[in-house]
Coordinates of C-alpha atoms in Angstrom, one line a residue:
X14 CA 0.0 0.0 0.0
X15 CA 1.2 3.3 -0.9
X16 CA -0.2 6.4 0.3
X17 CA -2.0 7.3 -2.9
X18 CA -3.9 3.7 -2.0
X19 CA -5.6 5.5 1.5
X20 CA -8.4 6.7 0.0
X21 CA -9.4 3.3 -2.1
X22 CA -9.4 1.4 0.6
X23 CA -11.2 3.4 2.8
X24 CA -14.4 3.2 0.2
X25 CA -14.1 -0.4 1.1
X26 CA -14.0 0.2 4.8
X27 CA -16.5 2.2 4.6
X28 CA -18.6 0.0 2.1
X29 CA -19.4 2.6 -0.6
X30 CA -19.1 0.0 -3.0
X31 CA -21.7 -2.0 -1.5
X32 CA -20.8 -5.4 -1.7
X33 CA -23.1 -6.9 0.6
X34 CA -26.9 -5.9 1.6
X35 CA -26.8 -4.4 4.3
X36 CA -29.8 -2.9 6.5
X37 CA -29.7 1.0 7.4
X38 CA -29.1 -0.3 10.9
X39 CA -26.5 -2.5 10.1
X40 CA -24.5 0.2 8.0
X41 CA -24.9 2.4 11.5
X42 CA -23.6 -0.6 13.6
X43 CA -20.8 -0.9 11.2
X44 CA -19.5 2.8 11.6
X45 CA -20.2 3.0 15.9
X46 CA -20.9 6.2 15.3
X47 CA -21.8 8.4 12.2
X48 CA -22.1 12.4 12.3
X49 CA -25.1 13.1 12.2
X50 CA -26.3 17.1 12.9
X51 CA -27.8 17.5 9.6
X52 CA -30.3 15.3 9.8
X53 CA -31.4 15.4 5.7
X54 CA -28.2 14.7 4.6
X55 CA -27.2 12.3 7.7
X56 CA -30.0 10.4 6.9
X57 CA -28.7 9.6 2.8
X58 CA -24.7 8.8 4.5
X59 CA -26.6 5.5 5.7
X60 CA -28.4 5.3 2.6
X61 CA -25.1 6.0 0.0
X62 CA -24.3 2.6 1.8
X63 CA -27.3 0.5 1.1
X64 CA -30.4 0.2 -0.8
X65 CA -33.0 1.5 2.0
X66 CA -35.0 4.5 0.6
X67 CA -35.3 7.7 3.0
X68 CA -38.7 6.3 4.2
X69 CA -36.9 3.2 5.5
X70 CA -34.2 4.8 7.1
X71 CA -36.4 7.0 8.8
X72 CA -38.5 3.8 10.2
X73 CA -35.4 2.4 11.7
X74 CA -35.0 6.2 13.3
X75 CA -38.2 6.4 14.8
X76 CA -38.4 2.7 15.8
X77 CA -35.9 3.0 17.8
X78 CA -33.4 1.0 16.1
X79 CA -31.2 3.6 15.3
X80 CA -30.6 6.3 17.7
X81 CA -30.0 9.6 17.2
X82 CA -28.1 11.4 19.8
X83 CA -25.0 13.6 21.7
X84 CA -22.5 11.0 21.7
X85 CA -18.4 11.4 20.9
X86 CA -17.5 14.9 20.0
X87 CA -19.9 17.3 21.4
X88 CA -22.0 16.9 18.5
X89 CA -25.1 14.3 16.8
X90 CA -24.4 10.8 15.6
X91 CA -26.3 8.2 14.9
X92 CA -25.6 4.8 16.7
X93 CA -27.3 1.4 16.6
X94 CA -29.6 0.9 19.5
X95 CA -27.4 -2.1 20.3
X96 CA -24.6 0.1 20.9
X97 CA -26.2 2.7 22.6
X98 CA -25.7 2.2 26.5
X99 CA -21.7 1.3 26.8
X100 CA -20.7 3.9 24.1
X101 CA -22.6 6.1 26.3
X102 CA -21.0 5.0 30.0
X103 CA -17.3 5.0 27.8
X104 CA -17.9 8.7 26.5
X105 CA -21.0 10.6 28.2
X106 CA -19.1 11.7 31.4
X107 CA -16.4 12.8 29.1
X108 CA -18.3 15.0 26.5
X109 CA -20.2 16.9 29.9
X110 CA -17.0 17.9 30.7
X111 CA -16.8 19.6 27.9
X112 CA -19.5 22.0 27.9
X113 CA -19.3 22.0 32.0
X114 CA -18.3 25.7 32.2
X115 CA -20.5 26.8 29.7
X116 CA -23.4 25.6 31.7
X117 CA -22.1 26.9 34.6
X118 CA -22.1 30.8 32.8
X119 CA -25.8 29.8 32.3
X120 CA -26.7 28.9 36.0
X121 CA -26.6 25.3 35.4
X122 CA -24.4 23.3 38.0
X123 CA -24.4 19.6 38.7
X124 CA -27.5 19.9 41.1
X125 CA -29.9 22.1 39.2
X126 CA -28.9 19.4 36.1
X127 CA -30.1 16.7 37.9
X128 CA -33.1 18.4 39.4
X129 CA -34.1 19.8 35.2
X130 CA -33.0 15.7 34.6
X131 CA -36.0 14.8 37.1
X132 CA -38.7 17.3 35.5
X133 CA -38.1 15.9 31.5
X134 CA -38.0 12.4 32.9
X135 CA -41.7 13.3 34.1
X136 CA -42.3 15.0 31.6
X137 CA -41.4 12.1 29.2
X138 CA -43.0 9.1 31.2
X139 CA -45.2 6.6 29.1
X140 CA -43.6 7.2 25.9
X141 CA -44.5 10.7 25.7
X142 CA -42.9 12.1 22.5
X143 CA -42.2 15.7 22.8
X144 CA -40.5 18.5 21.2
X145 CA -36.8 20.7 22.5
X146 CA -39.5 23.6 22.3
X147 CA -42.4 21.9 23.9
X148 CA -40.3 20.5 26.8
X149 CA -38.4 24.5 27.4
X150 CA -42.6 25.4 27.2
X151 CA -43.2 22.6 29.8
X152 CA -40.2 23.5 32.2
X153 CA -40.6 27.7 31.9
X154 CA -37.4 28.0 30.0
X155 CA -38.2 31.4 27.6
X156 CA -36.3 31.4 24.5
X157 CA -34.0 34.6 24.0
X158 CA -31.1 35.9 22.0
X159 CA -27.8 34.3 23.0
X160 CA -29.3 32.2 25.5
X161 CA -28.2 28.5 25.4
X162 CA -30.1 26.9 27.9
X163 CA -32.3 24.5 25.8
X164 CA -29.2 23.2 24.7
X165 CA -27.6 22.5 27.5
X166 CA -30.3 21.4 29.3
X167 CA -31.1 18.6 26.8
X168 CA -27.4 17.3 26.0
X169 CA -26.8 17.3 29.6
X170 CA -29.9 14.6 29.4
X171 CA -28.9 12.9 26.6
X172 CA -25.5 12.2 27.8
X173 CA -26.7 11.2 31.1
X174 CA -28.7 8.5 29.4
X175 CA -31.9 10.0 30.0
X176 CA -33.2 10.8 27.1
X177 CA -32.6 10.3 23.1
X178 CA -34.5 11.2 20.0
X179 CA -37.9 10.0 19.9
X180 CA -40.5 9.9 16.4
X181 CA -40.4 12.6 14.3
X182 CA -43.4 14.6 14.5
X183 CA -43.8 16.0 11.1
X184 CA -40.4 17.5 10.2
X185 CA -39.6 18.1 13.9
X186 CA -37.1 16.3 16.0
X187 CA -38.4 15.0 19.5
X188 CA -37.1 13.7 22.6
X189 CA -38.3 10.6 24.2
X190 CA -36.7 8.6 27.3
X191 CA -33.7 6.2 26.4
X192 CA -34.7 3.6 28.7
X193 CA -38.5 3.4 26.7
X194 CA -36.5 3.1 23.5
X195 CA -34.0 0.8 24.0
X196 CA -34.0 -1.8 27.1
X197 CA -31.1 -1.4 29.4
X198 CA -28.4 -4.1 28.9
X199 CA -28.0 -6.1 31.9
X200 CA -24.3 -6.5 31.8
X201 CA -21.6 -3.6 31.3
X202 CA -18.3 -3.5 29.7
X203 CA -15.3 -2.0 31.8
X204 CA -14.0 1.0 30.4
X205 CA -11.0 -1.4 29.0
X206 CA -13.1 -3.4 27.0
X207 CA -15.8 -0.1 25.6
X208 CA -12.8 1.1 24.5
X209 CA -11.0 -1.9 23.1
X210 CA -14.2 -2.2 21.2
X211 CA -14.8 1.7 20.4
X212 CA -11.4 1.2 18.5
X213 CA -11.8 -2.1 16.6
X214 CA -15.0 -0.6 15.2
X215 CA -13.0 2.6 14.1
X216 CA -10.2 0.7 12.8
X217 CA -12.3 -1.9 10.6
X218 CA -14.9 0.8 9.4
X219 CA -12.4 3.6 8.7
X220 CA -9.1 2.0 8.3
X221 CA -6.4 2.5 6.9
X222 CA -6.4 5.3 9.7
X223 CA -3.9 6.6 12.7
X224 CA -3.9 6.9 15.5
X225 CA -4.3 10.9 15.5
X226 CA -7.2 10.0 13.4
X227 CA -8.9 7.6 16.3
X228 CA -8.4 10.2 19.0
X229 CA -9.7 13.2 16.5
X230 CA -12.7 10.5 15.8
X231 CA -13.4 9.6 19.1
X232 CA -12.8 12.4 21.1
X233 CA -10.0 10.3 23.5
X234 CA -6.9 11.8 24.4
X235 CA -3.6 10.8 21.7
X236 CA -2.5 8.5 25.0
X237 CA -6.2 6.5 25.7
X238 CA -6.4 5.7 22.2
X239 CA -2.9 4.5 22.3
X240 CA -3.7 1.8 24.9
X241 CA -6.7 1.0 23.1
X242 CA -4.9 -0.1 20.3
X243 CA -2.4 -2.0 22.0
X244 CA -5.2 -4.2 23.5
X245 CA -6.2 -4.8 19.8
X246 CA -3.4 -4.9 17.9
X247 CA -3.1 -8.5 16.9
X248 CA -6.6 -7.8 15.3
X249 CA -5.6 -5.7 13.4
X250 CA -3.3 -5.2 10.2
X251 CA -0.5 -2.1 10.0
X252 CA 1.6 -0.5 7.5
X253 CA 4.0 2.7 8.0
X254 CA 3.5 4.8 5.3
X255 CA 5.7 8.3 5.0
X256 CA 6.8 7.5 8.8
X257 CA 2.9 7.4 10.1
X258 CA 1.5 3.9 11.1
X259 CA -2.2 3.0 9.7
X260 CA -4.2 0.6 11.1
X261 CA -6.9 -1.3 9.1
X262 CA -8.9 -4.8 9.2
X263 CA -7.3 -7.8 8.8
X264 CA -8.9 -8.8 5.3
X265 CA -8.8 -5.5 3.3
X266 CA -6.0 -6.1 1.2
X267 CA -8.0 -8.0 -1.6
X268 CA -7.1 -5.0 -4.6
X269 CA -9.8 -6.7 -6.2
X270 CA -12.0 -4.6 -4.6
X271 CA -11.0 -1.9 -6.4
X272 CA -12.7 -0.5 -9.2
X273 CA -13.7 2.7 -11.1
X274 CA -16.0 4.8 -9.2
X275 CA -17.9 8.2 -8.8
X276 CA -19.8 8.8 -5.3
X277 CA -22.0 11.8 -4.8
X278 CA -22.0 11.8 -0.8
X279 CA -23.8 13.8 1.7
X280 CA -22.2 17.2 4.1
X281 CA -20.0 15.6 7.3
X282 CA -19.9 12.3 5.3
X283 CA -17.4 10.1 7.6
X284 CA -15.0 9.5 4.7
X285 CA -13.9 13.1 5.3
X286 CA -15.1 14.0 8.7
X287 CA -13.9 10.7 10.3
X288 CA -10.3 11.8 10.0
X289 CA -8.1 14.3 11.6
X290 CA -5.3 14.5 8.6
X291 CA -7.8 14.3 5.1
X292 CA -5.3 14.7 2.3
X293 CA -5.5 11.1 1.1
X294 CA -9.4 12.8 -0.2
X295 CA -8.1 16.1 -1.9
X296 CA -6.0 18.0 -2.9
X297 CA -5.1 21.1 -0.5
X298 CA -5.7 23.9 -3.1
X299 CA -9.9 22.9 -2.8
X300 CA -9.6 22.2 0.8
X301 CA -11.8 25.7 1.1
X302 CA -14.1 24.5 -0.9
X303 CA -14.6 21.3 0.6
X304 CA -15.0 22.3 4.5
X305 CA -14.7 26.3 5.8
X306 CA -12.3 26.8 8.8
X307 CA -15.1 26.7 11.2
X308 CA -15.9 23.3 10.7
X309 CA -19.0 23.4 7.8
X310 CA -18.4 20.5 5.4
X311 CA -20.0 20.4 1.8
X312 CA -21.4 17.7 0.4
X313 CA -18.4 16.3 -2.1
X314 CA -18.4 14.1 -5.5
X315 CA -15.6 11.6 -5.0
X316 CA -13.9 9.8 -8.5
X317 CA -12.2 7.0 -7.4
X318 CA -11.9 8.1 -3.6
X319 CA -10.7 11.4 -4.6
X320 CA -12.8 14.7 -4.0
X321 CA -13.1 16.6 -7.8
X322 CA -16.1 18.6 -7.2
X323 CA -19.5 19.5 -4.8
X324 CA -22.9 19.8 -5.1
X325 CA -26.2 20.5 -3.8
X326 CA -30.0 19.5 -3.6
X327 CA -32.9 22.0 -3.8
X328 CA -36.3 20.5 -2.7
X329 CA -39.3 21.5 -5.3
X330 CA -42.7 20.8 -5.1
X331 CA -42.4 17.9 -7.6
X332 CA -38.8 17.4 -7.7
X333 CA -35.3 17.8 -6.4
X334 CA -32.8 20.1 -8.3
X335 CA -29.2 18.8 -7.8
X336 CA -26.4 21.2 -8.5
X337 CA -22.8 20.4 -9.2
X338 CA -19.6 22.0 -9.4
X339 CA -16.2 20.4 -10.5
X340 CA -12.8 21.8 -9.5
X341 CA -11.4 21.0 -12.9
X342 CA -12.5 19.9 -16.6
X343 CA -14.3 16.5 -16.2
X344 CA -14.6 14.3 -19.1
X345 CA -18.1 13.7 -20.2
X346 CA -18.0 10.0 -19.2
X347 CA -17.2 10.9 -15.9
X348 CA -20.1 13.0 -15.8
X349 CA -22.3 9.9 -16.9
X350 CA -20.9 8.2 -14.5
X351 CA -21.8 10.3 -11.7
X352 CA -25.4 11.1 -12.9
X353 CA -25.8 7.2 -12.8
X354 CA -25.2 7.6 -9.0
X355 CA -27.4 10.1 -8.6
X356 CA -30.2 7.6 -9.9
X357 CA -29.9 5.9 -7.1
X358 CA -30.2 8.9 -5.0
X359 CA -33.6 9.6 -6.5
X360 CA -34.7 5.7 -5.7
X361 CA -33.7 6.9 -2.3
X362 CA -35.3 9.6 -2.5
X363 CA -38.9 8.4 -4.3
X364 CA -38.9 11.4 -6.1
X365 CA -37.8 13.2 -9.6
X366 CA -34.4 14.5 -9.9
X367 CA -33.6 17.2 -12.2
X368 CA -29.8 17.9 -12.5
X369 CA -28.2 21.6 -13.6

């Protein structure tokens, strides 16, 4: 493997050639965790990876199989119900701290946390589906300017294990209790082991990755995720490439899984947002193009692993509009190519696609 080689296996990691038939909850369990704050396009990185249409993954959302929540970095991912309750004990405590002094500039310490904890849990009882707007409404929390205490309030709860997201209701997100959702495992995994088995997941679903890539990933400090992949080493395959060490899954060295191929993928799609060092994707002249310095990733058109261009969707009445932009001259059969792809987005979708 050279480094040029990263990025194609890495579509086989992360099975964008789809090989096997997988279910939307199966692609989620795959991945451990899968960014997931823009929910739309969150919703077609599961289905880039499977035949499910949006419908379907949204059934395995609002059944429960799937779970929505805070979870790793401070931010959304989606993780298989499954998966749910050790990820959580390995990570929640660790993600509060986090955010600990900002909810302390907002009045929040650990005691009026567990009392607000105690009112949405009430609140929630008996599988009572509700709203961030119609819980605040419930618990006398006005909305105003600057003022981030809905937010606080509810990540503090979902990284407690309180609550998660429950059905959508219409187009808006609700919370629902965890423990309604998903039954409470009766054994736990030492911290050891969650993390043993946070890092064989990264490794197999992302690999060839680093180290700094694990840590940046999972949100572990460079020396945690160290250990962790000393305890799974031997389960594991490594090569040094330009004096870094990648780890992958023992059987990804088949090249015959390589093959000519464009990918239309969503914004935060884990091929790029899974990784702390991306240049095995692009080249670092479009780097501004691809993500902004705050953090805002486009949705990307891969060729063979490689980012050449973005786009974007416009919902019509009738249809969707998808817009694209290439960073150089694409040859016309590459073009074909791609609009191929995006026929399978509009399967997913159930709907007419009109491309510009």
């Amino acid at each position: 493997m050279i480094h040029e080689e990263i990025s194609h296996y890495r579509l086989v990691s992360q099975k964008l050639y789809k090989t096997n038939h997988n279910s939307p909850e199966e692609i989620v369990k795959h991945f451990g965790a899968m960014q997931a704050q823009d929910y739309a396009m969150a919703k077609w990185a599961v289905g880039s990876r499977c035949d499910a249409s949006e419908k379907e993954i949204e059934e395995a959302i609002n059944s429960g199989k799937i779970i929505r929540t805070h979870i790793l970095r401070p931010t959304w991912h989606f993780v298989s119900a499954d998966d749910i309750y050790w990820m959580l004990d390995l990570s929640g405590s660790q993600v509060k701290k986090l955010f600990a002094s900002l909810a302390k500039q907002h009045g929040y310490d650990d005691k009026k946390l567990d009392q607000v904890n105690s009112a949405i849990e009430k609140l929630l009882s008996g599988n009572n589906h509700l709203t961030r707007e119609e819980i605040m409404q419930e618990l006398n929390i006005q909305k105003k300017t600057g003022d981030l205490s809905p937010v606080i309030v509810m990540m503090n709860a979902e990284l407690d294990g309180l609550v998660c997201n429950g059905r959508m209701k219409g187009k808006q997100i609700t919370y629902a209790l965890l423990e309604e959702r998903v039954p409470k495992p009766k054994t736990q995994l030492t911290k050891e082991e969650a993390l043993a088995k946070l890092a064989l997941r990264y490794f197999e679903s992302h690999g060839p990755a680093t180290l700094a890539d694990f840590s940046w990933w999972s949100g572990f400090s460079a020396t945690i995720c160290k250990k962790a992949i000393n305890a799974i080493g031997l389960q594991l395959n490594h090569i040094t490439i330009d004096n870094q060490q990648y780890w992958y899954k023992k059987d990804l060295t088949d090249q015959d899984n390589f093959r000519e191929s464009v990918h239309f993928l969503p914004a935060f799609d884990e091929i790029l947002i899974s990784y702390k060092t991306r240049n095995a994707s692009f080249q670092s002249e479009h780097q501004t193009k691809v993500f902004t310095n705050n953090g805002i990733f486009k949705p990307i058109i891969l060729e063979n692993g490689k980012v050449i261009g973005i786009w974007k969707r416009t919902i019509k009445k009738d249809h969707v509009k998808i817009e694209t932009e290439f960073f150089n001259e694409t040859a016309p059969n590459k073009k074909q190519d791609l609009f191929r792809e995006i026929k399978s987005f509009e399967k997913y979708l159930e709907t007419k696609i009109l491309i510009e």
